XYZ file of C-alpha atoms in Angstrom:
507
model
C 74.521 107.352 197.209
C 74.367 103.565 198.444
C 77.644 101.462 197.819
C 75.879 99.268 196.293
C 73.803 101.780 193.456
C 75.814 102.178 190.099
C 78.195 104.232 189.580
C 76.644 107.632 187.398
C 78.741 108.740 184.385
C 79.438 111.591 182.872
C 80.147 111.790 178.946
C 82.212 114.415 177.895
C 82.200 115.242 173.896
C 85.587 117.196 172.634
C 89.355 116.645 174.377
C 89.872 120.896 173.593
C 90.388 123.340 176.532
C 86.998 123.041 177.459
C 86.488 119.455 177.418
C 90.156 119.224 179.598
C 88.852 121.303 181.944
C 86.387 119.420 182.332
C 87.464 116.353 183.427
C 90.373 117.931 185.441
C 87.662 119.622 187.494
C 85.636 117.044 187.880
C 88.872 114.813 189.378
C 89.968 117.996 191.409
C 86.752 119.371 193.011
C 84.369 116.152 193.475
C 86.578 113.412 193.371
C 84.901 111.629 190.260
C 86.766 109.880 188.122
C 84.052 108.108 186.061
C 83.787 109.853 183.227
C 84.739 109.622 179.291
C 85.705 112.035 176.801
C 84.833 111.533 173.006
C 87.574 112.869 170.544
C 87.095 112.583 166.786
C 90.422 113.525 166.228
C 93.735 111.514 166.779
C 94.814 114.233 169.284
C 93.779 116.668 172.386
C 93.498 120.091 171.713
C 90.813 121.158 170.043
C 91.287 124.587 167.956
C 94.740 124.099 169.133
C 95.106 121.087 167.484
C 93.510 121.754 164.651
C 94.684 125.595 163.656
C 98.422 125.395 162.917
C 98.241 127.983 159.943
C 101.270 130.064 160.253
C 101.482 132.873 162.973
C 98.199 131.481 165.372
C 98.501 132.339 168.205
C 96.297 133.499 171.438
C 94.487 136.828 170.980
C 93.820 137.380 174.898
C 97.022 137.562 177.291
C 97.896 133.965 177.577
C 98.272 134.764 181.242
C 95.111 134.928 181.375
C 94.268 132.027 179.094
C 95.323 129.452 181.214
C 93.440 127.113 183.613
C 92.965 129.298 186.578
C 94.446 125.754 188.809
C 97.135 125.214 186.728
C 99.029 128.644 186.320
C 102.029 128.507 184.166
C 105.293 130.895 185.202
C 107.657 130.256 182.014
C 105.298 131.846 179.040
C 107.602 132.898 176.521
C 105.454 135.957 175.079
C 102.505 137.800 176.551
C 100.540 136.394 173.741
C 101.480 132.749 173.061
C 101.769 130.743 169.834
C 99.732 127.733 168.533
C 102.437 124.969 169.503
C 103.230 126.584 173.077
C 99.374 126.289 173.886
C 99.101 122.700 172.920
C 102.025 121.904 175.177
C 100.756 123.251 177.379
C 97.219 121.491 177.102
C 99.414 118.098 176.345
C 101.177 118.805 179.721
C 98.015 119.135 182.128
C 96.596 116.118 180.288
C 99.742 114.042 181.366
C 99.653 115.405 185.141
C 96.098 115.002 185.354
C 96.691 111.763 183.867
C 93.164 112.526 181.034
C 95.005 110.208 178.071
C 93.134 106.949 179.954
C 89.766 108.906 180.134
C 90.516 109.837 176.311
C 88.882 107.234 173.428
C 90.278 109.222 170.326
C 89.390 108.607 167.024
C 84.884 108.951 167.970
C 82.683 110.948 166.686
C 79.126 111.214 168.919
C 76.544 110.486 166.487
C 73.764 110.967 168.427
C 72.891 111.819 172.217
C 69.245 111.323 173.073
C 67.411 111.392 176.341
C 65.831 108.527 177.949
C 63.561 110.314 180.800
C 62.489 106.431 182.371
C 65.874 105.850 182.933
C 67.036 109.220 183.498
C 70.117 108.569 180.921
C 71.279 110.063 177.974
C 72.125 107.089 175.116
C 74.801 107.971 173.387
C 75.576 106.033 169.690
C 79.372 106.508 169.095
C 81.343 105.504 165.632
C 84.593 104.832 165.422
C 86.467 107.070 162.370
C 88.653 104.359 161.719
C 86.441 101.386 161.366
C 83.003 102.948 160.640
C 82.033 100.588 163.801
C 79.048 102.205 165.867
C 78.700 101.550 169.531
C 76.275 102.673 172.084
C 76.618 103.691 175.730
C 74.609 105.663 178.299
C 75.367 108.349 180.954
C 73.380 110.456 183.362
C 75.262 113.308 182.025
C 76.740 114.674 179.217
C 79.426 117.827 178.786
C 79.185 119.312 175.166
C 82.297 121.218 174.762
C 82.924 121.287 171.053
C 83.242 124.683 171.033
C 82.218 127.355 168.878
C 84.926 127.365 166.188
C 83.655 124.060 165.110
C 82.797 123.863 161.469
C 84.932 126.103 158.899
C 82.708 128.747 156.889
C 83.253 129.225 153.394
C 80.986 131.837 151.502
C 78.487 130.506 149.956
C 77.830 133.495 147.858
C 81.327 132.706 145.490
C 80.952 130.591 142.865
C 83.592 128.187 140.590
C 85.391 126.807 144.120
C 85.157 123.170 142.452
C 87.056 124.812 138.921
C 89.924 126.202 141.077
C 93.149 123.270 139.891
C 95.552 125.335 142.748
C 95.542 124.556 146.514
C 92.586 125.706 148.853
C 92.709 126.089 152.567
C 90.991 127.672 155.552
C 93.137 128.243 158.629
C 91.476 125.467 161.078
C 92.418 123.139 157.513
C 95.509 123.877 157.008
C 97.427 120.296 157.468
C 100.940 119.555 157.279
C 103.566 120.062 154.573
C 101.867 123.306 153.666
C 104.960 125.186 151.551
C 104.589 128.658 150.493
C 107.489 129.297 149.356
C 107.859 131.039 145.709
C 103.770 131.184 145.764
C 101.541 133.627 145.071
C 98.707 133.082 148.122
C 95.630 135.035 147.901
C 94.260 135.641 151.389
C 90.389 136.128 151.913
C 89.421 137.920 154.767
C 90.949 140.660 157.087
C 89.541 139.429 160.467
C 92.068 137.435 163.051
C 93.041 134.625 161.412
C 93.859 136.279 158.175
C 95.367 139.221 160.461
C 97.677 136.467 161.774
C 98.346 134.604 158.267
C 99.568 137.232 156.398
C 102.334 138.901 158.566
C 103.704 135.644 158.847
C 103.993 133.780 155.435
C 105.096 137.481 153.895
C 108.060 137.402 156.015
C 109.600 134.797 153.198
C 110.070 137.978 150.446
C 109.173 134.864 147.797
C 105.670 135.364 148.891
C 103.654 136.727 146.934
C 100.244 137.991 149.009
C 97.253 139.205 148.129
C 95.119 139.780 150.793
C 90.971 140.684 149.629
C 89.438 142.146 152.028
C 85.199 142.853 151.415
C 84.604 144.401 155.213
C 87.198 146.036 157.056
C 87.924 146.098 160.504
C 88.633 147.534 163.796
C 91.559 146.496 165.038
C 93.590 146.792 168.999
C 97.199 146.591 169.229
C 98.104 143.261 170.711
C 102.316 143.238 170.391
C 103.654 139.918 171.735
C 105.850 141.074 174.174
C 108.460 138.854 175.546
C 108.852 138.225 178.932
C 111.806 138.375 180.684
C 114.277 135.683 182.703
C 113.296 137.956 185.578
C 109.503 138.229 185.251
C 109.736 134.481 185.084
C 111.471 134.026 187.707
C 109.255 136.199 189.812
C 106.359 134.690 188.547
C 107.980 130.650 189.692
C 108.895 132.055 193.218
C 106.788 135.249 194.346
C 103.886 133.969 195.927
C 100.602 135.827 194.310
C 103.027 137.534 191.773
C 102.050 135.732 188.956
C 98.222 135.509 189.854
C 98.156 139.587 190.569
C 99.710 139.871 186.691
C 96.601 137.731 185.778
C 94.303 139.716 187.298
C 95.610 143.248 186.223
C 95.329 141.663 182.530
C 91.886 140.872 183.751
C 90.821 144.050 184.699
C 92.327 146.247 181.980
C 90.074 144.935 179.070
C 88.202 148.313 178.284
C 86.465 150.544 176.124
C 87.169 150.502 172.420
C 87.578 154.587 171.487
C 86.517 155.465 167.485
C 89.311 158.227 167.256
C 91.889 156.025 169.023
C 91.263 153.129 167.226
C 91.511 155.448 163.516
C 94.419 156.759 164.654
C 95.932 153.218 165.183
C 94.933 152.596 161.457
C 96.423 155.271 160.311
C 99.647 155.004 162.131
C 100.389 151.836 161.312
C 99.278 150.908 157.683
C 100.203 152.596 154.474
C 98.404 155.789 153.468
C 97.231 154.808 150.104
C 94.845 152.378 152.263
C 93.539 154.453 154.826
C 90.449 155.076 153.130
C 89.448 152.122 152.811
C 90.699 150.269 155.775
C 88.691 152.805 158.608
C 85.418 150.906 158.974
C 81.920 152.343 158.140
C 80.686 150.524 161.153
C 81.034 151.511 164.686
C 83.526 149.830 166.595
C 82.444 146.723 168.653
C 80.161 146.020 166.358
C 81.875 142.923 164.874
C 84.746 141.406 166.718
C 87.484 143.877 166.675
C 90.814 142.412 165.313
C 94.043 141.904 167.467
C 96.688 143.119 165.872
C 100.418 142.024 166.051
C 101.957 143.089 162.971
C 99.126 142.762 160.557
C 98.742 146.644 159.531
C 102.698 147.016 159.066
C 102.721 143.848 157.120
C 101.012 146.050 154.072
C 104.583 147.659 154.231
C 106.080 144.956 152.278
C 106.639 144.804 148.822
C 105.118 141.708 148.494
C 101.844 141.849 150.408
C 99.176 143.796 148.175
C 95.511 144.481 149.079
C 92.648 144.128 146.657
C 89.092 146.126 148.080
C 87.285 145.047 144.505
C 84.989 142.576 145.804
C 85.441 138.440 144.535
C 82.605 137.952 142.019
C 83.739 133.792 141.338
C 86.789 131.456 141.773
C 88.099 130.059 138.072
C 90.353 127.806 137.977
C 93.877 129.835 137.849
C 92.313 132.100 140.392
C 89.967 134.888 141.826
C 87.746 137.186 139.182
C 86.959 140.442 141.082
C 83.750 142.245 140.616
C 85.428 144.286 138.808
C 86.124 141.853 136.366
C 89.918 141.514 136.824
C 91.110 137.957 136.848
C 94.199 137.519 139.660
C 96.371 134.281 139.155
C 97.061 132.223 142.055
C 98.994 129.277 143.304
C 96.895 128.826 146.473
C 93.821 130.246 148.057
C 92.888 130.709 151.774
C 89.514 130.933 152.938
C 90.426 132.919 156.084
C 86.236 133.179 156.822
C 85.808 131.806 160.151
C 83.499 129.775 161.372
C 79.840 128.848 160.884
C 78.715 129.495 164.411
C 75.175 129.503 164.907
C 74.735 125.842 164.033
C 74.983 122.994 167.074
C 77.443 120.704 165.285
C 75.769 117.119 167.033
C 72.327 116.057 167.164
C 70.813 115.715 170.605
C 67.522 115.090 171.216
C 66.012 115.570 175.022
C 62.166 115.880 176.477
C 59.301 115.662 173.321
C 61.339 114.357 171.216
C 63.110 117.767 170.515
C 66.778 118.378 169.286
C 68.591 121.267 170.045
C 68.952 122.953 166.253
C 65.467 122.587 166.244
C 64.853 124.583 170.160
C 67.606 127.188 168.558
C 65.165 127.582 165.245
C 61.960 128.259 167.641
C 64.468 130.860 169.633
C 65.109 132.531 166.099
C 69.196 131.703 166.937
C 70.742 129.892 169.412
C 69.563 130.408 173.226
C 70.509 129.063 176.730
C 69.897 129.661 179.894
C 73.233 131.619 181.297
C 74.974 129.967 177.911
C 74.714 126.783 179.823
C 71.778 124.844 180.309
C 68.893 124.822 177.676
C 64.805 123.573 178.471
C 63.760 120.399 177.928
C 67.378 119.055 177.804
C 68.140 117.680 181.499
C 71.828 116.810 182.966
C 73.016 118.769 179.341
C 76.075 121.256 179.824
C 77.082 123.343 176.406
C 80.026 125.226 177.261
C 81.019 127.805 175.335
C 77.443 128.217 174.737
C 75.201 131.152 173.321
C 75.525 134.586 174.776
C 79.312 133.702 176.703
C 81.841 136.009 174.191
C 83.004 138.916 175.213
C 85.297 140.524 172.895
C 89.665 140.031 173.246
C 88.630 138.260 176.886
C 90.001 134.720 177.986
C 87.393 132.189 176.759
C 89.031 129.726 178.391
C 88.121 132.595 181.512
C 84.367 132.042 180.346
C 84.285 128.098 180.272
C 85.929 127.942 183.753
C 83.410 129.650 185.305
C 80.677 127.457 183.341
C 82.202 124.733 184.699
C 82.317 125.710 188.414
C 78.325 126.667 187.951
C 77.867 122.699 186.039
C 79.441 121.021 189.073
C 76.924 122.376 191.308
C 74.257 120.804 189.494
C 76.226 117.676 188.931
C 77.584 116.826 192.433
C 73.855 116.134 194.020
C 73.341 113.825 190.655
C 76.750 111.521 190.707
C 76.092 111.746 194.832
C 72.303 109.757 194.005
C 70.384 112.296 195.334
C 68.921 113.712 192.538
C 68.420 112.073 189.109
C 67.931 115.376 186.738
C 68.137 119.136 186.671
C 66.374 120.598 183.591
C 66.278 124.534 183.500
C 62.646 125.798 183.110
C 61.137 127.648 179.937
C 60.538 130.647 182.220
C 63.800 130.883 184.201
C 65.667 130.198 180.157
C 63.033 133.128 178.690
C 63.249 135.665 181.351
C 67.346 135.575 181.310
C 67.275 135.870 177.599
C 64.718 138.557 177.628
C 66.605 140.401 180.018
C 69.702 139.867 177.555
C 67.953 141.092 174.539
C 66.954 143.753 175.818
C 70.008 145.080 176.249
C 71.547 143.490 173.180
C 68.839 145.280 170.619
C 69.887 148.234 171.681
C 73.663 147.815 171.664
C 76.259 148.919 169.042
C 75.598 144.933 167.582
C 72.795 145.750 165.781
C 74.607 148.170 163.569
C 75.982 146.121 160.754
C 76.073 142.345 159.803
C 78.555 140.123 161.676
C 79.221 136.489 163.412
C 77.943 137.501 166.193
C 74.173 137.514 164.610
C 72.326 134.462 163.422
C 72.609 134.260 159.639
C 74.404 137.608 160.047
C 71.763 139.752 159.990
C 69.521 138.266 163.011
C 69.518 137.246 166.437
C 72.400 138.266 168.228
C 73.663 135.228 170.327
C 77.581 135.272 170.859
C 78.236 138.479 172.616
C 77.915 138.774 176.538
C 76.441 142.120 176.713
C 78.696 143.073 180.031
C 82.195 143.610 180.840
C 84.637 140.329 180.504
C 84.757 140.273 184.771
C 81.534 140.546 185.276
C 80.346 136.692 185.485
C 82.697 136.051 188.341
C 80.271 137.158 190.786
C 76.847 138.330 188.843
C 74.763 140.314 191.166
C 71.556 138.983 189.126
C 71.521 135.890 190.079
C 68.238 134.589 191.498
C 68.349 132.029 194.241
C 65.153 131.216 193.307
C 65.444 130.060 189.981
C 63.577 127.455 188.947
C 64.362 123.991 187.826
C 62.252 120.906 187.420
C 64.236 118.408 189.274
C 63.777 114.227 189.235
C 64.802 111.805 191.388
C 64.150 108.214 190.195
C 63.262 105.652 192.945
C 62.795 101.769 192.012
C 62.536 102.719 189.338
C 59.948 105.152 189.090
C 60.227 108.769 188.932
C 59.260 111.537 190.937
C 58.692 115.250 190.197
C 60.750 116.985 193.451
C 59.689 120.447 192.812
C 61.708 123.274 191.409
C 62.630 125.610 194.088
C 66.779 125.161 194.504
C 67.708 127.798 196.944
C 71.475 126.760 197.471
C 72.660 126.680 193.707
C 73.962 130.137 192.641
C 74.345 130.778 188.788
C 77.485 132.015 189.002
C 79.221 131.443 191.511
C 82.784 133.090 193.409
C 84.072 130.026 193.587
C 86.280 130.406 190.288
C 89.771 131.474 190.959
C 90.427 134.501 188.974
């Protein structure tokens, strides 16, 4: 690039794990420092910020849900808790020193491609003030995640009768007190699984947990580690990075007998009927569980199978007609996933909930880079879950394949890399293929669009398998621009030297 060209800019949107990573990799691998990140909240952390329900915690070995750069020797637990994880994240953002990049407190209204100038323009409002501003960058990072927008069923009436307290996990707030409550808990996936061991510890808590669809569920004890381990971990070279990668590595199988047999060791037997699935394991997102089963022990935690047929406003009214009195109610229903939360419009005018509607569900090219939508980077995109594996895993090595692409744009070589329609259609092809024929097409889940459709979270592949994909094509075709005095020029679409992705992740 000529000293005397502009600096480029890169927009991030979201200060979570992704959106961190981001920027630190950005600073640590090409040197660039000109970037931004968008938070609407008053905080970093993302999911971590925002989840700080009672017993949250990591469901993948936190070893291995760290950044790969910045490996941490003094975890307390194999499996770390909400406010461990956001020191963490608060700690990197201090040593990379991220809280000047930060403007907290902005919501991205709209990002929408200007293809003369080769710049995305980006209208920003400030929560606060209402106050909208605009700004441009040749690149923008979308790492809002996927567990964006809390779902509530829409299918249960009377939620605007109910006169006692309603919450969803990623809502939960603070000065939340339980105590001397009676809490009905909706839901039996992980947050719920996490919820209810935890606030039934206090014996004045009353729980009762409805459950419509059980599930599948791994052990996942949070084992401590030891003064030794950590020590070992702070002063053995490799030691702590070998632990990470045997975690890696052992991510398996899910076996139907096993995993009944787990059920029926650990919860009562008056349940076991109706707590073994009718569904075939890995079908939905099998539950990690830490306590969750041998929480039906207590006294005070009951389970109700009966189906909700409306919210009044003292409580729940099953299907069954029974009405159950409660002081609070948590919606632990996840998140609605298949919905891209901002509006962004690239080439033709076209936004990307309206590409995902002409894909039947959402689509992208590796999870990364969608058609018609040049210098755009979704992390944590469509088709990048794989089941009880380190996201965080995932977005790293999205990251290290983005910087490719980015480092001959900020460099002034190239203006814009847009993935083609074909190169986006035949990777998706070749991943429905094997996803229409895969155990998630057996019931309704997440993982589908609607529930019953497309299915566009799941990687179908093992959770090491992106490190260093042997289908990669070096050919792969991109339309790339480069914009000279202002006018631009179609380069061609042959990029021989970019590999999808890439070894260059540390594992």
């Amino acid at each position: 690039m000529s000293p005397c060209a502009p600096e480029k800019k890169v927009v991030i949107i979201g200060a979570g794990v992704g959106g961190l990573s981001s920027g630190i990799a950005l600073k640590r691998r090409l040197g660039f420092e000109n970037y931004v990140i968008y938070e609407k909240a008053s905080a970093i952390g993302g999911c971590w910020r925002a989840n700080t329900y009672p017993g949250c915690a990591s469901d993948a070995p936190i070893h291995w849900y760290s950044l790969s750069t910045d490996l941490n020797p003094l975890w307390a637990k194999s499996h770390a808790t909400q406010p461990e994880i956001l020191e963490y994240w608060k700690g990197l953002a201090l040593k990379h020193d991220m809280y000047s990049k930060i403007t907290f407190n902005t919501k991205v209204v709209s990002v929408e491609w200007d293809a003369t100038e080769q710049k995305y323009n980006i209208a920003v409002q400030d929560i606060q003030s209402g106050s909208l501003t605009c700004t441009k960058a040749e690149i923008v990072i979308s790492a809002t995640g996927n567990l964006e927008v809390p779902h509530f069923p829409s299918d249960i009436r009377g939620m605007d009768t109910y006169k006692g307290t309603l919450l969803h996990p990623a809502l939960w707030g603070d000065g939340i007190d339980l105590r001397g409550k009676r809490v009905g808990v909706v839901g039996s996936a992980s947050s719920a699984a996490q919820l209810v061991p935890s606030i039934s510890e206090d014996p004045s808590v009353e729980v009762v947990n409805f459950i419509r669809t059980p599930s599948w569920f791994v052990s996942r004890p949070h084992t401590p580690y030891t003064s030794m381990q950590k020590w070992i971990f702070a002063n053995v070279p490799c030691a702590m990075r070998l632990h990470r990668n045997l975690l890696m590595i052992s991510v398996g199988a899910l076996d139907h007998g096993e995993l009944k047999d787990y059920i029926k060791r650990n919860a009562p037997s008056e349940y076991h009927e109706k707590l073994i699935p009718a569904y075939p394991p890995g079908c939905k997102r099998s539950v990690a569980d830490s306590g969750y089963l041998s929480s039906f022990h207590r006294k005070n935690v009951t389970l109700n199978f009966d189906g909700i047929s409306e919210i009044y406003e003292d409580g729940i009214i099953t299907k069954t007609g029974e009405k159950v009195s409660l002081d609070v109610i948590v919606f632990a229903t996840g998140f609605i996933a298949d919905r891209f939360p901002l509006h962004v419009k690239g080439m033709h005018d076209q936004t990307i909930q309206s590409y995902y509607q002409s894909q039947q569900g959402p689509t992208a090219y590796r999870g990364t880079m969608i058609p018609g939508f040049p210098n755009l980077y979704v992390l944590a995109g469509p088709n990048t879950v794989v089941s009880h594996a380190s996201t965080l895993f995932a977005e790293e090595v999205q990251i290290d394949y983005c910087l490719q692409l980015i480092k001959p744009v900020i460099d002034g070589h190239v203006s814009s890399y847009e993935v083609t329609s074909q190169a986006s259609d035949d990777y998706n092809q070749g991943l429905q293929d094997k996803l229409t024929r895969s155990v998630f097409m057996q019931c309704v889940s997440w993982f589908r669009t609607d529930g019953t459709g497309k299915v566009f979270s799941p990687f179908p592949g093992t959770a090491t398998r992106p490190i260093c994909d042997q289908d990669y094509r070096r050919d792969t075709e991109f339309e790339i621009s480069v914009l000279i005095s202002a006018s631009l020029v179609q380069q061609g679409s042959q990029v021989p030297s970019i590999r999808m992705f890439s070894c260059n992740t540390r594992v």
